[in-house]
Coordinates of N, CA and C in Angstrom, one line a residue:
X93 N -124.7 155.7 -225.4 CA -123.3 155.0 -225.3 C -122.1 155.3 -224.5
X94 N -121.4 154.1 -224.3 CA -120.3 154.0 -223.0 C -119.1 154.3 -223.8
X95 N -118.4 155.2 -223.1 CA -117.0 155.8 -223.6 C -116.1 154.9 -223.6
X96 N -115.2 154.4 -224.5 CA -114.3 153.3 -224.8 C -113.0 154.0 -224.3
X97 N -112.2 153.1 -223.2 CA -111.1 153.4 -223.0 C -110.2 153.2 -223.8
X98 N -109.0 153.6 -224.7 CA -108.1 153.2 -225.6 C -107.2 152.4 -224.9
X99 N -107.3 151.0 -225.7 CA -106.3 150.4 -225.0 C -104.7 150.9 -224.6
X100 N -104.2 150.7 -224.2 CA -102.8 150.8 -224.0 C -101.7 150.4 -224.7
X101 N -101.0 151.5 -225.0 CA -100.0 151.2 -225.7 C -99.0 150.2 -225.0
X102 N -98.8 149.7 -226.0 CA -97.4 148.1 -226.0 C -96.2 149.2 -225.6
X103 N -95.4 148.2 -224.6 CA -94.3 148.4 -224.5 C -93.3 148.3 -225.3
X104 N -92.6 149.0 -225.6 CA -91.2 149.0 -226.9 C -90.5 148.4 -225.8
X105 N -89.4 147.0 -226.8 CA -88.4 146.7 -225.8 C -87.2 146.9 -226.9
X106 N -86.3 147.2 -226.7 CA -84.8 146.9 -227.9 C -83.9 146.8 -226.5
X107 N -82.6 146.2 -227.3 CA -81.1 146.3 -226.9 C -80.5 146.6 -227.7
X108 N -79.3 147.6 -227.0 CA -78.2 148.3 -228.2 C -77.3 148.0 -227.7
X109 N -76.3 148.0 -228.6 CA -74.9 147.2 -228.6 C -74.1 148.2 -228.2
X110 N -73.4 148.0 -226.9 CA -72.7 149.2 -226.1 C -71.3 148.6 -226.0
X111 N -70.6 147.5 -226.3 CA -69.5 147.0 -226.2 C -69.6 145.5 -227.2
X112 N -68.0 144.5 -227.2 CA -67.8 143.8 -227.7 C -68.9 142.3 -226.7
X113 N -70.0 141.8 -227.4 CA -71.0 141.0 -226.6 C -71.3 141.6 -225.5
X114 N -71.6 142.8 -225.5 CA -72.2 143.7 -224.3 C -73.4 144.6 -224.5
X115 N -74.5 144.2 -224.2 CA -75.9 145.4 -224.5 C -76.2 145.8 -223.2
X116 N -77.3 146.6 -223.6 CA -78.1 147.4 -222.5 C -79.7 146.9 -223.4
X117 N -80.4 146.4 -222.3 CA -81.5 146.3 -222.7 C -82.5 147.3 -222.4
X118 N -83.7 147.6 -223.0 CA -84.1 149.2 -222.5 C -85.8 148.7 -223.1
X119 N -86.8 149.7 -221.8 CA -87.7 149.8 -222.9 C -88.3 150.9 -222.6
X120 N -89.9 151.5 -222.7 CA -89.8 152.7 -223.6 C -90.6 152.8 -222.1
X121 N -91.0 152.4 -220.8 CA -91.2 153.0 -219.5 C -90.0 153.3 -219.0
X122 N -88.8 153.1 -219.9 CA -87.8 153.7 -218.9 C -86.5 152.9 -217.7
X123 N -86.9 151.3 -218.5 CA -85.6 150.5 -217.5 C -85.1 150.4 -218.6
X124 N -83.8 149.8 -217.7 CA -82.7 149.3 -218.1 C -82.2 148.2 -217.6
X125 N -81.5 147.0 -218.6 CA -80.6 146.1 -217.8 C -79.7 146.1 -218.7
X126 N -78.1 145.4 -217.9 CA -76.8 145.1 -219.1 C -76.7 143.7 -218.9
X127 N -76.8 143.7 -220.0 CA -76.8 141.7 -220.8 C -75.3 141.8 -221.7
X128 N -74.5 141.1 -221.0 CA -73.0 140.3 -221.6 C -73.2 138.8 -221.3
X129 N -71.7 139.0 -221.4 CA -71.3 137.5 -221.2 C -70.7 137.0 -219.8
X130 N -71.0 135.6 -219.9 CA -70.6 135.1 -218.1 C -69.5 135.5 -217.7
X131 N -68.3 135.9 -218.4 CA -67.3 136.1 -217.7 C -67.2 138.3 -217.2
X132 N -68.3 138.7 -217.9 CA -68.6 139.8 -217.6 C -69.1 140.2 -215.9
X133 N -68.8 141.1 -215.2 CA -69.4 141.3 -214.0 C -70.4 142.3 -214.5
X134 N -71.4 142.2 -213.3 CA -72.3 143.2 -213.3 C -73.5 142.8 -214.5
X135 N -73.3 142.1 -215.3 CA -74.3 141.6 -216.1 C -74.8 140.5 -216.2
X136 N -76.1 140.5 -216.6 CA -77.0 139.2 -216.5 C -76.8 138.4 -218.2
X137 N -76.5 137.3 -218.5 CA -76.8 137.1 -219.6 C -78.1 136.5 -220.4
X138 N -78.5 136.4 -221.4 CA -79.6 136.7 -222.2 C -80.3 134.8 -221.2
X139 N -79.4 133.8 -221.0 CA -80.5 133.0 -220.7 C -80.6 133.1 -219.0
X140 N -79.8 133.7 -218.3 CA -80.1 134.3 -217.0 C -81.3 135.2 -217.0
X141 N -81.6 135.9 -217.7 CA -83.0 136.9 -218.0 C -83.8 135.9 -218.2
X142 N -83.8 134.7 -219.3 CA -84.9 133.8 -219.4 C -85.4 133.2 -217.9
X143 N -84.2 132.6 -217.3 CA -84.4 132.3 -216.2 C -85.4 133.1 -215.0
X144 N -84.4 134.2 -215.2 CA -85.4 135.3 -213.8 C -86.7 135.7 -214.2
X145 N -87.3 136.0 -215.7 CA -88.6 135.9 -216.4 C -89.6 134.8 -215.8
X146 N -89.0 134.0 -215.9 CA -89.5 132.6 -215.4 C -89.8 132.8 -214.1
X147 N -89.1 132.9 -213.3 CA -89.1 133.1 -211.7 C -90.4 133.9 -211.5
X148 N -89.8 135.4 -212.0 CA -90.9 136.5 -211.5 C -91.9 136.6 -211.9
X149 N -92.5 136.1 -213.1 CA -93.6 135.1 -213.7 C -94.5 134.7 -212.8
X150 N -93.8 133.6 -212.3 CA -94.4 132.6 -211.4 C -94.8 133.3 -210.1
X151 N -93.9 134.2 -209.6 CA -93.7 135.0 -208.4 C -95.0 135.9 -208.4
X152 N -95.4 136.8 -209.7 CA -96.3 137.5 -209.9 C -97.8 137.0 -210.0
X153 N -97.7 135.3 -210.9 CA -99.1 134.8 -210.8 C -99.4 134.1 -209.5
X154 N -98.9 133.9 -208.3 CA -98.8 133.6 -207.3 C -99.2 134.8 -206.3
X155 N -99.0 135.7 -206.6 CA -99.2 137.2 -205.7 C -100.1 137.1 -204.7
X156 N -101.3 137.1 -205.4 CA -102.4 137.7 -205.0 C -103.0 136.2 -204.3
X157 N -103.3 135.0 -204.7 CA -103.7 134.3 -203.7 C -102.7 133.6 -202.2
X158 N -101.3 134.2 -202.4 CA -100.3 134.4 -201.5 C -100.7 135.4 -200.6
X159 N -100.6 136.4 -200.8 CA -101.0 137.6 -200.3 C -102.1 137.7 -199.7
X160 N -103.0 137.4 -200.4 CA -105.1 137.0 -199.2 C -104.8 136.1 -198.6
X161 N -103.9 135.1 -198.5 CA -103.7 134.0 -197.4 C -102.8 134.6 -196.2
X162 N -101.7 135.2 -196.7 CA -100.3 135.1 -195.9 C -100.9 136.8 -195.3
X163 N -100.7 137.7 -196.1 CA -100.9 139.0 -196.0 C -100.2 139.7 -196.8
X164 N -100.3 141.2 -197.1 CA -98.9 141.8 -197.7 C -98.1 141.4 -198.0
X165 N -97.3 141.6 -196.9 CA -95.8 141.7 -196.7 C -95.1 140.3 -196.2
X166 N -95.8 139.5 -196.8 CA -95.4 137.8 -197.1 C -93.8 138.0 -197.7
X167 N -93.2 137.1 -197.4 CA -91.4 137.2 -197.5 C -91.8 136.4 -198.6
X168 N -91.1 136.0 -200.0 CA -90.9 135.0 -200.7 C -89.9 134.6 -201.8
X169 N -89.2 133.9 -202.1 CA -87.7 133.9 -202.8 C -88.5 132.9 -203.4
X170 N -87.9 133.3 -204.9 CA -88.0 131.9 -206.1 C -86.6 131.7 -206.5
X171 N -85.8 130.7 -206.3 CA -84.9 130.2 -207.1 C -85.2 129.6 -208.2
X172 N -84.8 129.8 -209.3 CA -84.5 129.4 -210.5 C -83.3 128.8 -210.9
X173 N -82.9 127.4 -211.7 CA -81.7 127.0 -212.5 C -81.8 126.2 -213.4
X174 N -81.1 125.9 -214.0 CA -81.1 125.4 -215.5 C -79.8 125.1 -215.9
X175 N -79.1 124.2 -216.3 CA -77.8 124.4 -217.2 C -78.3 123.9 -218.4
X176 N -77.3 124.9 -219.5 CA -77.4 124.7 -220.7 C -76.9 123.3 -221.8
X177 N -77.7 123.0 -222.3 CA -76.5 121.5 -222.8 C -76.2 122.5 -224.4
X178 N -75.2 122.8 -223.8 CA -74.4 123.4 -225.3 C -74.4 123.3 -226.6
X179 N -74.4 121.5 -226.6 CA -74.4 121.0 -228.0 C -75.5 121.4 -228.9
X180 N -76.7 121.3 -228.1 CA -78.3 121.9 -228.8 C -78.6 123.1 -228.4
X181 N -77.3 124.1 -227.6 CA -78.0 125.3 -227.5 C -79.5 125.5 -226.9
X182 N -79.7 124.7 -226.0 CA -81.4 124.7 -225.3 C -81.0 124.5 -223.4
X183 N -82.2 125.2 -222.8 CA -82.4 124.6 -221.6 C -83.0 123.6 -221.8
X184 N -82.7 122.2 -221.3 CA -83.5 120.9 -221.5 C -84.8 121.1 -219.9
X185 N -84.1 121.2 -219.3 CA -84.8 121.7 -217.8 C -84.9 123.1 -217.2
X186 N -85.8 124.2 -217.0 CA -85.7 124.6 -216.0 C -86.5 124.2 -214.5
X187 N -85.8 124.3 -213.7 CA -86.4 124.1 -212.3 C -86.3 125.3 -210.9
X188 N -87.3 125.5 -210.6 CA -87.8 126.9 -209.8 C -88.7 126.3 -208.2
X189 N -88.2 127.0 -207.5 CA -88.1 126.7 -206.0 C -89.0 127.8 -205.3
X190 N -89.8 128.1 -205.0 CA -90.7 129.1 -204.3 C -90.6 128.6 -203.0
X191 N -89.4 129.3 -202.1 CA -89.3 129.4 -200.8 C -90.6 130.1 -199.9
X192 N -91.2 129.9 -199.2 CA -92.4 130.7 -198.1 C -92.1 130.0 -196.9
X193 N -92.5 130.8 -196.0 CA -92.6 130.3 -194.4 C -94.6 130.4 -194.3
X194 N -94.7 128.9 -194.3 CA -95.9 129.0 -194.2 C -96.1 128.4 -192.5
X195 N -95.2 128.2 -191.8 CA -95.2 128.0 -190.3 C -96.7 128.4 -190.0
X196 N -97.3 129.0 -190.0 CA -98.2 129.6 -189.4 C -99.5 129.0 -189.7
X197 N -99.7 128.1 -190.4 CA -100.4 127.5 -191.3 C -100.8 125.9 -191.0
X198 N -102.0 125.1 -190.4 CA -101.7 123.7 -190.6 C -101.1 123.2 -191.5
X199 N -101.2 121.7 -191.9 CA -100.8 120.9 -192.9 C -102.1 121.0 -193.9
X200 N -103.1 121.1 -193.5 CA -104.0 120.8 -194.4 C -104.2 122.6 -195.4
X201 N -104.2 123.9 -194.6 CA -104.3 124.9 -194.9 C -103.0 125.2 -195.9
X202 N -101.8 124.6 -195.5 CA -100.7 124.6 -196.4 C -100.7 123.9 -197.9
X203 N -101.3 122.3 -197.6 CA -101.4 121.8 -198.9 C -102.8 122.8 -199.8
X204 N -103.8 123.1 -199.0 CA -104.4 123.7 -200.2 C -104.2 125.1 -200.6
X205 N -102.9 125.9 -199.9 CA -102.7 127.0 -200.8 C -101.7 126.5 -201.6
X206 N -101.1 125.5 -201.3 CA -99.8 125.1 -202.2 C -100.5 124.7 -203.8
X207 N -101.7 123.7 -203.6 CA -102.3 123.9 -204.9 C -102.9 124.6 -205.6
X208 N -103.4 125.9 -204.5 CA -104.0 126.6 -205.5 C -102.6 127.8 -205.9
X209 N -101.5 128.0 -205.6 CA -100.9 128.7 -206.0 C -100.0 128.1 -207.1
X210 N -99.9 126.5 -207.5 CA -99.4 125.6 -208.7 C -100.8 126.1 -209.6
X211 N -101.9 125.7 -209.3 CA -103.0 126.2 -210.2 C -102.8 127.5 -210.7
X212 N -102.7 128.8 -209.9 CA -102.4 130.2 -210.6 C -101.4 130.1 -211.2
X213 N -100.3 129.9 -211.0 CA -99.1 130.0 -212.0 C -99.3 129.2 -213.1
X214 N -99.5 127.9 -213.4 CA -100.3 127.1 -214.3 C -100.9 127.9 -215.4
X215 N -102.1 128.4 -215.0 CA -103.5 129.2 -215.3 C -102.6 130.6 -216.3
X216 N -101.7 131.2 -215.3 CA -102.0 132.9 -215.7 C -100.1 133.2 -216.2
X217 N -99.4 132.2 -215.8 CA -97.6 132.7 -215.4 C -97.4 132.4 -217.4
X218 N -97.3 133.5 -218.1 CA -97.2 134.0 -219.7 C -96.3 133.2 -219.9
X219 N -95.1 133.5 -219.1 CA -93.9 132.9 -219.7 C -93.5 131.5 -219.3
X220 N -94.0 130.5 -218.5 CA -94.0 129.6 -218.1 C -95.0 128.7 -219.0
X221 N -96.2 129.6 -219.2 CA -96.9 128.9 -220.6 C -96.3 128.8 -221.8
X222 N -95.7 129.3 -222.2 CA -95.0 130.0 -223.5 C -94.0 128.9 -223.6
X223 N -93.2 128.8 -222.3 CA -92.0 127.7 -222.6 C -92.4 126.4 -222.4
X224 N -93.6 126.1 -222.0 CA -94.1 124.4 -221.7 C -94.5 125.0 -223.3
X225 N -95.0 125.0 -223.8 CA -95.9 125.2 -225.2 C -95.1 125.2 -226.5
X226 N -94.2 126.2 -226.2 CA -93.1 126.7 -227.2 C -93.5 127.4 -228.0
X227 N -93.2 128.7 -229.0 CA -93.4 129.1 -229.6 C -92.5 129.7 -231.1
X228 N -93.1 130.5 -231.8 CA -92.6 130.4 -232.9 C -91.7 131.9 -232.7
X229 N -90.5 131.9 -233.5 CA -89.4 133.0 -233.3 C -89.5 133.6 -234.8
X230 N -89.4 134.6 -234.9 CA -89.0 135.4 -236.3 C -87.9 136.7 -236.0
X231 N -86.8 136.7 -236.9 CA -86.1 137.1 -236.9 C -86.0 138.0 -238.5
X232 N -86.4 139.5 -238.5 CA -86.2 140.0 -239.5 C -85.1 141.0 -239.6
X233 N -83.7 140.5 -240.9 CA -82.6 142.0 -240.7 C -82.9 143.2 -241.5
X234 N -83.3 144.3 -240.8 CA -83.3 145.7 -241.6 C -81.9 146.2 -242.0
X235 N -82.1 146.5 -243.0 CA -80.6 146.9 -243.8 C -81.0 148.5 -244.0
X236 N -80.1 149.2 -243.4 CA -80.3 150.9 -243.8 C -79.9 151.2 -245.3

């Protein structure tokens, strides 16, 4: 009988209040990010983190097909933007731009690679898929 590998322990995530409208996001893997208002230097707003998560997910989802075709040391920048609708407190649209140097490929090869990257991101970018589908969010208030 084959030995089963135990499932990895899920990463725990939490934020701790460190000041007025200032938090530090933490993970059980030791990562930290400062979160606060747009008026505070050196922090991300929650909305900015949402956008960065989307861009990072797209980048990671496209990494394999791009590195396979362009080599492991290819450069990529993914810019993400979207203005909040403050009346409804939502981002009605988020726009990503993946910047790549494809000049060494002919136009047909570029088109094939772009189509492959789009399919890869659409198929495996969990953040993008979640945003497009919508998700149920719950909040429980734990009282001591």
